PDB file of C-alpha atoms in Angstrom:
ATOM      1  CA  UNK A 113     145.974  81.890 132.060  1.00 45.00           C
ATOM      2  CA  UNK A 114     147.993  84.702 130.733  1.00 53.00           C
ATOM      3  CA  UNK A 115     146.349  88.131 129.722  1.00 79.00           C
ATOM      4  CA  UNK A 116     144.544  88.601 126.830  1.00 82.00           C
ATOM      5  CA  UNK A 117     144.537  91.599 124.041  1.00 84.00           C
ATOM      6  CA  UNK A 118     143.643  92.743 120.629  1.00 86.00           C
ATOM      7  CA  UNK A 119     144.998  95.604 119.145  1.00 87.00           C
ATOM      8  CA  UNK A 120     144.549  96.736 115.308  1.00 90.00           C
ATOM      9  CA  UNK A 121     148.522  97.271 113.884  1.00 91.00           C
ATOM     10  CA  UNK A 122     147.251  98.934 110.294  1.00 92.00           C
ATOM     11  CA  UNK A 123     144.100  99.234 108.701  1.00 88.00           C
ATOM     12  CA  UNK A 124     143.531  99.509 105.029  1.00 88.00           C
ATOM     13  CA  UNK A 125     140.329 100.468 102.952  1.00 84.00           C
ATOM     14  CA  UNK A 126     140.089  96.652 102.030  1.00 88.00           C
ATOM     15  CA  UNK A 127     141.426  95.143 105.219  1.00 91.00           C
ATOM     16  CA  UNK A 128     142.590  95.001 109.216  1.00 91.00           C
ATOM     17  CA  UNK A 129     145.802  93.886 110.495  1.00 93.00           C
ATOM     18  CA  UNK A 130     145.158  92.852 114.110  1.00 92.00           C
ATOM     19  CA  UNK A 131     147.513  91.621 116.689  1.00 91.00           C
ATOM     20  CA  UNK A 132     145.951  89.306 118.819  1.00 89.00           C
ATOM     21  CA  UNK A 133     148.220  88.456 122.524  1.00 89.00           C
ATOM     22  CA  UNK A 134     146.632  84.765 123.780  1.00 87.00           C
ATOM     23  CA  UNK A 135     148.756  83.570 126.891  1.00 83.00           C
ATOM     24  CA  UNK A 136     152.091  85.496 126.143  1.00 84.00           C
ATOM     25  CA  UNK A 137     152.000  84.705 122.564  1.00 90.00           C
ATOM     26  CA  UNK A 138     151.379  87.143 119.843  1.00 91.00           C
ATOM     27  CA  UNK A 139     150.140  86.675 116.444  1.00 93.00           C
ATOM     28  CA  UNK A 140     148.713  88.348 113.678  1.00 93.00           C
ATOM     29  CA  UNK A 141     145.889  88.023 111.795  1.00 92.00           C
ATOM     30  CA  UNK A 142     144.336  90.033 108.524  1.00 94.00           C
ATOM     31  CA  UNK A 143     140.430  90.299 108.779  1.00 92.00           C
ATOM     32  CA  UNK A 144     138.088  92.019 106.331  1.00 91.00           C
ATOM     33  CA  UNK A 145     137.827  96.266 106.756  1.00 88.00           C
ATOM     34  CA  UNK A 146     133.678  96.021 106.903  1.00 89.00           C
ATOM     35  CA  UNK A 147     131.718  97.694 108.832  1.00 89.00           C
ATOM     36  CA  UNK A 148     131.531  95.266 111.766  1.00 85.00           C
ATOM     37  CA  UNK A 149     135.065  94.618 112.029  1.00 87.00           C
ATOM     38  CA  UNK A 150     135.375  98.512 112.264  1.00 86.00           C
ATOM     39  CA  UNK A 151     133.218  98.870 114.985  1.00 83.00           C
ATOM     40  CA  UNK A 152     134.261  95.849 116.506  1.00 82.00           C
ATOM     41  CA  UNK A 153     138.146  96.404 116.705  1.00 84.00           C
ATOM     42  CA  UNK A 154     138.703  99.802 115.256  1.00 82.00           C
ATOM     43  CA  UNK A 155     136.059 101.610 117.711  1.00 79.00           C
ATOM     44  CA  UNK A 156     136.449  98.419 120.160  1.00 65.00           C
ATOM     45  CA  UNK A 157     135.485 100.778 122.918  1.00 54.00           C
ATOM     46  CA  UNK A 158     131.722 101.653 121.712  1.00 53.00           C
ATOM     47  CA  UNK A 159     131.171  98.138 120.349  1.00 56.00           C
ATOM     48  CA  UNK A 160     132.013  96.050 123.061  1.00 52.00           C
ATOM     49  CA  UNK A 161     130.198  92.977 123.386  1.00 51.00           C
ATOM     50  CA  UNK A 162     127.946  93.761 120.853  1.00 52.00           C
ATOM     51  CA  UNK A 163     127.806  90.536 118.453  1.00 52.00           C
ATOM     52  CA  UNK A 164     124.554  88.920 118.502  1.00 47.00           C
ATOM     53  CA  UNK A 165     123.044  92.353 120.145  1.00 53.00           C
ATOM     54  CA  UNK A 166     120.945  95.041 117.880  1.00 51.00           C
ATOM     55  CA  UNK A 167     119.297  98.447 118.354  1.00 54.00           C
ATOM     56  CA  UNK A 168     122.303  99.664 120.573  1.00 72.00           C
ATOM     57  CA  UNK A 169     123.152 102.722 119.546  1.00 78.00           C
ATOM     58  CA  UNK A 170     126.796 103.995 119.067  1.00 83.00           C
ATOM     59  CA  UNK A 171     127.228 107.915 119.073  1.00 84.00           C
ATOM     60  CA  UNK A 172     129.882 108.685 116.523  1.00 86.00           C
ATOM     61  CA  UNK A 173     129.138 112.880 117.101  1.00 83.00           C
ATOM     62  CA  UNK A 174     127.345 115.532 115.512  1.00 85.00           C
ATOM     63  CA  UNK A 175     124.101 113.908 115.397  1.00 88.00           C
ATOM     64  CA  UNK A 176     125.884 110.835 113.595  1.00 91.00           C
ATOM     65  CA  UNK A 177     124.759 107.554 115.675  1.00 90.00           C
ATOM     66  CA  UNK A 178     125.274 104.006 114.344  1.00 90.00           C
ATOM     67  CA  UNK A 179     123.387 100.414 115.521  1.00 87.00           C
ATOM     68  CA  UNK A 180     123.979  97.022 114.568  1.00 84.00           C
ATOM     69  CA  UNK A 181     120.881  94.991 114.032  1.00 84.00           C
ATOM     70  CA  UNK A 182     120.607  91.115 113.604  1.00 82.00           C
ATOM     71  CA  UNK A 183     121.813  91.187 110.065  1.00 84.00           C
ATOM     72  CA  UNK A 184     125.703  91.273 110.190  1.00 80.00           C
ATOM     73  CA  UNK A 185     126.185  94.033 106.973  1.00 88.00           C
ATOM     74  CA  UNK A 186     122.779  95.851 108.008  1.00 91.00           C
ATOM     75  CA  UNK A 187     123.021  98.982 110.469  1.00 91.00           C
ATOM     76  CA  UNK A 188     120.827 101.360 111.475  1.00 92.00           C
ATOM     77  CA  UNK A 189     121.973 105.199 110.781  1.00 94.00           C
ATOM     78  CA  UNK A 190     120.673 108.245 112.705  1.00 93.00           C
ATOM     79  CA  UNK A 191     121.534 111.342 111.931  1.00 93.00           C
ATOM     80  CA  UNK A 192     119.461 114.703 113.178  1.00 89.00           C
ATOM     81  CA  UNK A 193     116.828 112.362 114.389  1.00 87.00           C
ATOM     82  CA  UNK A 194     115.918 110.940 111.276  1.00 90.00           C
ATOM     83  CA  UNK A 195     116.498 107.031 110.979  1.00 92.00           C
ATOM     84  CA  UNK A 196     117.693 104.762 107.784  1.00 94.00           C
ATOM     85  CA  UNK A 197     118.574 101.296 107.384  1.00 94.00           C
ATOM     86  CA  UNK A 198     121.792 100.338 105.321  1.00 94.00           C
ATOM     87  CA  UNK A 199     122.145  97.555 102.656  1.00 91.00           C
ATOM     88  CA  UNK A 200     124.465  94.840 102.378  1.00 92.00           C
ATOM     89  CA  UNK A 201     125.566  96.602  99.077  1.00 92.00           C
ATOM     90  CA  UNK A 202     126.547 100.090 100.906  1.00 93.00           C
ATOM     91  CA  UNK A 203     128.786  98.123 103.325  1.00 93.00           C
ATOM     92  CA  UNK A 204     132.299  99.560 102.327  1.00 92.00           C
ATOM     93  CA  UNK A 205     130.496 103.143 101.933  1.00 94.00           C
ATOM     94  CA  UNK A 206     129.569 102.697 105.475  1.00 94.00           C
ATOM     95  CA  UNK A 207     132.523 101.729 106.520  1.00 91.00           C
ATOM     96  CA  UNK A 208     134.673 104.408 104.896  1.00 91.00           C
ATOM     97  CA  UNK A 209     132.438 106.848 106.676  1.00 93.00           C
ATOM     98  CA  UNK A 210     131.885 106.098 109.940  1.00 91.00           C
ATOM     99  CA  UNK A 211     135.983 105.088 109.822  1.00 88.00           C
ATOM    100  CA  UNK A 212     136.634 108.882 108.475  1.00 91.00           C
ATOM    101  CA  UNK A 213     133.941 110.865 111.433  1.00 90.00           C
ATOM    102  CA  UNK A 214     135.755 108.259 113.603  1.00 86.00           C
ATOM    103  CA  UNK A 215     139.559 109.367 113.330  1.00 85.00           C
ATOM    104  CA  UNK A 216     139.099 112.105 111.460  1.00 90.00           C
ATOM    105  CA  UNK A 217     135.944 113.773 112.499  1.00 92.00           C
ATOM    106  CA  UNK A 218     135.067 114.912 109.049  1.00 94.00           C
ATOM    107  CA  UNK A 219     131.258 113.726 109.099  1.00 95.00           C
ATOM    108  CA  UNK A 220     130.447 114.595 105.401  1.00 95.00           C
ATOM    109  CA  UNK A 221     130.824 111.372 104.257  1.00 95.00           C
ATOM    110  CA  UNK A 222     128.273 110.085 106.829  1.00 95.00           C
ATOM    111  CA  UNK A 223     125.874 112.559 106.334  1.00 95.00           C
ATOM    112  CA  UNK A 224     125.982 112.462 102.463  1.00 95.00           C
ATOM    113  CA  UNK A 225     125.337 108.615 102.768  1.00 95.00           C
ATOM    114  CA  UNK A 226     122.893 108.939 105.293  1.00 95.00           C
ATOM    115  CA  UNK A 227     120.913 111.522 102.936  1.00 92.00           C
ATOM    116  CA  UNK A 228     121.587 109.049  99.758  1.00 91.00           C
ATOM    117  CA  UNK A 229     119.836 106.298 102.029  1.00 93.00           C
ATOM    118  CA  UNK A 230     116.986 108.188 103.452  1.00 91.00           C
ATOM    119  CA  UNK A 231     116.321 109.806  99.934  1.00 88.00           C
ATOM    120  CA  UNK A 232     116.259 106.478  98.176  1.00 88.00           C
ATOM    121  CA  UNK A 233     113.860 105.104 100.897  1.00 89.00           C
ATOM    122  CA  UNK A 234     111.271 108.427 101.172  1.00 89.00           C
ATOM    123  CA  UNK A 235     111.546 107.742  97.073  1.00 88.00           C
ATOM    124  CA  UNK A 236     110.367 103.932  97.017  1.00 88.00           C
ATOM    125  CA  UNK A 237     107.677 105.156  99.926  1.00 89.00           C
ATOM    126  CA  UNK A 238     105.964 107.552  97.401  1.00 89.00           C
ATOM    127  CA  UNK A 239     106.316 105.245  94.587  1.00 89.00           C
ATOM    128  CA  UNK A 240     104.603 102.871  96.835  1.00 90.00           C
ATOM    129  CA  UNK A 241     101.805 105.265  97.706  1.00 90.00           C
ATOM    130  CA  UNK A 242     101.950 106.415  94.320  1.00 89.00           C
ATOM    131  CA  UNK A 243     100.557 102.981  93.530  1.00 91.00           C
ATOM    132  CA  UNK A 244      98.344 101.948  96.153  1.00 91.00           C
ATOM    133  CA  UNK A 245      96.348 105.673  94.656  1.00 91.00           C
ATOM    134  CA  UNK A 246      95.922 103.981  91.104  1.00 92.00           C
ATOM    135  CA  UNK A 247      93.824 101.571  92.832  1.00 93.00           C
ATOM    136  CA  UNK A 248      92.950  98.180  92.447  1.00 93.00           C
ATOM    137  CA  UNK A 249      93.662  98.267  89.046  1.00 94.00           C
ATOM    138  CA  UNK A 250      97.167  98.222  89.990  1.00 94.00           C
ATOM    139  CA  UNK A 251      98.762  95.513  92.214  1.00 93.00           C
ATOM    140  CA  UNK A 252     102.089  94.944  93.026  1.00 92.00           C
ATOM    141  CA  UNK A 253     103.815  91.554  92.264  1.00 92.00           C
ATOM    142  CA  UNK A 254     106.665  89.530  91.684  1.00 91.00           C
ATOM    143  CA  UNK A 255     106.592  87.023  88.548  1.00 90.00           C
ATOM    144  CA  UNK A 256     109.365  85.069  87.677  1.00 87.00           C
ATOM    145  CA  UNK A 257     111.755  86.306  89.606  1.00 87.00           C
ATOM    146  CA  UNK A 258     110.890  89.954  88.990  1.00 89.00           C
ATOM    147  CA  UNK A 259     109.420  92.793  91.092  1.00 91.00           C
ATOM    148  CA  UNK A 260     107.114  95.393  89.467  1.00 92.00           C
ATOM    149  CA  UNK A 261     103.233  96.191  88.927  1.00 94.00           C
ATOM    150  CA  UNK A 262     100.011  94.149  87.109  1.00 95.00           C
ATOM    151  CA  UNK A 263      97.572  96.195  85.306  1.00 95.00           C
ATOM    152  CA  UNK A 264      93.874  95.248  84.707  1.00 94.00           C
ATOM    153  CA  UNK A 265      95.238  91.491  85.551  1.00 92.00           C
ATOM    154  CA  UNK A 266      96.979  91.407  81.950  1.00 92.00           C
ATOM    155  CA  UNK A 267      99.968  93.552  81.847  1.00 93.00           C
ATOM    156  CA  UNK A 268     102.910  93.442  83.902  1.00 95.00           C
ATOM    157  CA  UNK A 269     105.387  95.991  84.191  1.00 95.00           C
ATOM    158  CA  UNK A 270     108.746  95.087  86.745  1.00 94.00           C
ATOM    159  CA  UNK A 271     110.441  97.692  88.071  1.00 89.00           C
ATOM    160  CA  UNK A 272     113.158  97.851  86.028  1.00 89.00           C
ATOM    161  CA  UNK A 273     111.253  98.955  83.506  1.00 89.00           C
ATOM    162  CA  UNK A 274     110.023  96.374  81.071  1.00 93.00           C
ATOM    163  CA  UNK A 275     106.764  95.818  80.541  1.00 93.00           C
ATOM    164  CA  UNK A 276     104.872  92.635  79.513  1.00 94.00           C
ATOM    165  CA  UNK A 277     101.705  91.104  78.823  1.00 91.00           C
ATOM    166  CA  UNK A 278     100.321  88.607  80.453  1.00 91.00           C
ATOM    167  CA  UNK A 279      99.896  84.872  78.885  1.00 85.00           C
ATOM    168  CA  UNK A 280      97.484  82.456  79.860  1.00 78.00           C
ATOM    169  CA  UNK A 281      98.724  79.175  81.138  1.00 70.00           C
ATOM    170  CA  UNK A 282      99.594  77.000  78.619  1.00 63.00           C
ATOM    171  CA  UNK A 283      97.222  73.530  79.551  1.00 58.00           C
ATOM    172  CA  UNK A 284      98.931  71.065  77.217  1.00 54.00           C
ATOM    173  CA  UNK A 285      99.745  68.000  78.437  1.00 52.00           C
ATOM    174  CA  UNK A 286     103.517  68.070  76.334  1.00 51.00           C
ATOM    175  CA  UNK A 287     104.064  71.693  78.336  1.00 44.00           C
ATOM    176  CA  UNK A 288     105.864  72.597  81.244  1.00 46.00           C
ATOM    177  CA  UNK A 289     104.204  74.070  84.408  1.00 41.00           C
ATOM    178  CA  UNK A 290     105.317  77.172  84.542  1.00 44.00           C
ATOM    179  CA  UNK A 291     104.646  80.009  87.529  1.00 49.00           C
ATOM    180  CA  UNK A 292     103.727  82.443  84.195  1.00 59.00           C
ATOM    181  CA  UNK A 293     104.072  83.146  80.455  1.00 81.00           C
ATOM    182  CA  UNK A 294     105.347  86.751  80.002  1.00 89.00           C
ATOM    183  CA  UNK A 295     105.495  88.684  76.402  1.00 89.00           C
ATOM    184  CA  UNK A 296     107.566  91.176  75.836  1.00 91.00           C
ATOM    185  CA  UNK A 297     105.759  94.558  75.006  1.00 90.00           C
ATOM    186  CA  UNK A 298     108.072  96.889  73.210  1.00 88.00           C
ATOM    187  CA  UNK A 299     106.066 100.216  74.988  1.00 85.00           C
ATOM    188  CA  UNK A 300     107.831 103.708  74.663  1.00 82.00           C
ATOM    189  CA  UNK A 301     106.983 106.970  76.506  1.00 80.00           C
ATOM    190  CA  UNK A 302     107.031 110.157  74.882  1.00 73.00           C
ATOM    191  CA  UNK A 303     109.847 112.686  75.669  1.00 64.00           C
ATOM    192  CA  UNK A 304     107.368 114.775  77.803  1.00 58.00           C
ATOM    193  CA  UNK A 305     106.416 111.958  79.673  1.00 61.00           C
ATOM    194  CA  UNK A 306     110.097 110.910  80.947  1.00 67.00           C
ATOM    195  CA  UNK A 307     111.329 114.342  81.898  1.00 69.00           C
ATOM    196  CA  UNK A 308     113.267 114.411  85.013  1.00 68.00           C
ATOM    197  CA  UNK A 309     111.101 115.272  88.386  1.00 76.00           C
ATOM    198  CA  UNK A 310     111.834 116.892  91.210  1.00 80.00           C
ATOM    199  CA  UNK A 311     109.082 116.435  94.295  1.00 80.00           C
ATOM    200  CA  UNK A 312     108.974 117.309  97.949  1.00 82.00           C
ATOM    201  CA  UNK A 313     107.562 114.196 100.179  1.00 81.00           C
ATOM    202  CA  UNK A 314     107.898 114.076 103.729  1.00 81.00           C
ATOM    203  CA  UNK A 315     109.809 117.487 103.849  1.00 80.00           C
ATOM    204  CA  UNK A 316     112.716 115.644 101.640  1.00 78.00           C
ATOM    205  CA  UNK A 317     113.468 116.579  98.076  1.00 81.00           C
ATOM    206  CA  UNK A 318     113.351 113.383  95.852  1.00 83.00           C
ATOM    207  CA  UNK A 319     114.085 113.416  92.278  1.00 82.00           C
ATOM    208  CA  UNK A 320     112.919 110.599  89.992  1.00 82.00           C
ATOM    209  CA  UNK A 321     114.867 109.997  87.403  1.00 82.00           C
ATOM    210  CA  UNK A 322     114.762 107.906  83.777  1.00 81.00           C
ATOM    211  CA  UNK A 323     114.361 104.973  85.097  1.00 84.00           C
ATOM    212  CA  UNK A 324     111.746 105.681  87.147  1.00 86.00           C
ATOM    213  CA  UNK A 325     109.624 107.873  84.842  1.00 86.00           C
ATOM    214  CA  UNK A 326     109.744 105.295  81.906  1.00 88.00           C
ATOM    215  CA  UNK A 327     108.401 103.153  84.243  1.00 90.00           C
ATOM    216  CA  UNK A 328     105.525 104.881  85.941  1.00 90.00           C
ATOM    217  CA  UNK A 329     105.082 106.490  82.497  1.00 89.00           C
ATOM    218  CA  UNK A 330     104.544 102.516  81.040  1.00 91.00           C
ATOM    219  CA  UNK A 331     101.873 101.996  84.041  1.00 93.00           C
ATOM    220  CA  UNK A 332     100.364 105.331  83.040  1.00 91.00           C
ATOM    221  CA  UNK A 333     100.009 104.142  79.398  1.00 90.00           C
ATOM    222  CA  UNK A 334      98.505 100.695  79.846  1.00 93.00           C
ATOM    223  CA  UNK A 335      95.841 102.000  82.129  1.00 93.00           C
ATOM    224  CA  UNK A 336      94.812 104.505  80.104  1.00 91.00           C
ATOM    225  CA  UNK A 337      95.363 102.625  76.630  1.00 90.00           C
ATOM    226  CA  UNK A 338      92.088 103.456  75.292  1.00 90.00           C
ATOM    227  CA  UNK A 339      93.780 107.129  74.878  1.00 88.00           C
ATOM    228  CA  UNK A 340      96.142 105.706  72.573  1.00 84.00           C
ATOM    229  CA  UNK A 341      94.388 103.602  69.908  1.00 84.00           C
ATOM    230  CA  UNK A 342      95.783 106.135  67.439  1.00 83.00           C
ATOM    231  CA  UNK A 343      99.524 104.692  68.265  1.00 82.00           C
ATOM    232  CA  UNK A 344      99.235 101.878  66.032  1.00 83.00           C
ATOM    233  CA  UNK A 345     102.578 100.312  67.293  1.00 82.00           C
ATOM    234  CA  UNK A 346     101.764 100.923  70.993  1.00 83.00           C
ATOM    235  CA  UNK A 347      97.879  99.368  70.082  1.00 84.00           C
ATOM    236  CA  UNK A 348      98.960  96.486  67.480  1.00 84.00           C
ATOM    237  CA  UNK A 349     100.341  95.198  70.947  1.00 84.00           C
ATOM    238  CA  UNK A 350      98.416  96.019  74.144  1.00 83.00           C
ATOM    239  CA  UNK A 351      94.922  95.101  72.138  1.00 80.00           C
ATOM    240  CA  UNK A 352      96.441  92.001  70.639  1.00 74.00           C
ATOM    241  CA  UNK A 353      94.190  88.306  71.674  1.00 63.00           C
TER     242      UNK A 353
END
């Protein structure tokens, strides 16, 4: 059997051209410029043998480490000590910045996503605790497809905002089963209650924005409704039978 060798010709932000030598033939081939394929032919050196294998960690420098995990467009970042988890969505950020500490060693890129990452996850983390503190008034839940919050067992607000009520199963024999029956509650925050927030947690400065002020701002409302009885828009709705 002849020797065997793959070596990347030209590399793109959207793909790899690879030249691949199988028993003194040569041909090319054009492969997707993800993360993987990076590591696995651009930085073939580090990522040797590493499909299938997870938690392996691949020094880039400066405190910039990469490692695969069992999902192929998940990676683990490390930077400084501090760990994050990428998403499937973040795929050609990742790859565009390990590619440029890589050949370039410019390490910005890295580092900014890495922050973006860990930011976004020490933010959902308070949120979360943020919660769990309202008590059991408060319980998270998905309905109809939906992630978010249910108040008092009769509001619902998702995450993106939106906020619903609760309706009661409808028990006729001519209606479809159904997982719920949501109703649209047309709820809206005062200005003061949606400015923009900067907090420390864990040592890392998180800001909340719009989106997530309206909608703790929306929990905030509906468990504390009684407050609010002189909002006759905001009341003809949450105290509605």
């Amino acid at each position: 059997m002849g020797d065997r060798f793959t070596r990347v010709l030209n590399i793109t932000p959207n793909a790899i051209l690879l030249l691949e030598h199988r028993d003194g033939k040569d041909t090319t081939r054009l492969i997707p410029a993800n993360t993987f394929n990076t590591l696995k032919y651009v930085m073939k050196g580090s990522f040797e043998d590493m499909v299938g294998r997870s938690h392996t960690r691949i020094h880039i420098g400066d405190n910039c480490l990469i490692s695969p995990t069992t999902q192929e467009y998940v990676f683990c970042l490390e930077y400084d000590g501090m760990l994050v988890h990428t998403t499937p969505e973040a795929d050609k950020q990742v790859c565009e910045a390990i590619l440029k500490a890589y050949s370039e060693q410019d390490f910005k890129p890295f580092i900014k996503l890495f922050d973006d990452l860990y930011s976004k996850r020490q933010k959902s983390e308070f949120l979360e605790l943020f919660m769990i503190a309202l008590g059991q008034r408060v319980v998270s839940a998905t309905i109809d497809g939906l992630n978010g919050y249910v108040v008092d067992k009769e509001f619902f607000v998702a995450q993106n905002g939106n906020a619903y009520r609760i309706l009661p199963p409808d028990d006729s024999k001519d209606a479809k089963t159904v997982s719920s029956n949501l109703a649209f509650l047309c709820i809206v925050p005062r200005n003061h209650q949606i400015k923009p927030m900067n907090l420390m947690y864990n040592n890392v400065r998180i800001a909340l924005g719009q989106q997530e002020q309206i909608f703790i701002s929306k929990i905030m409302m509906l468990l504390n409704r009684e407050k609010y009885k002189g909002d006759k828009v905001f009341w003809g709705q949450v105290n509605r039978k």
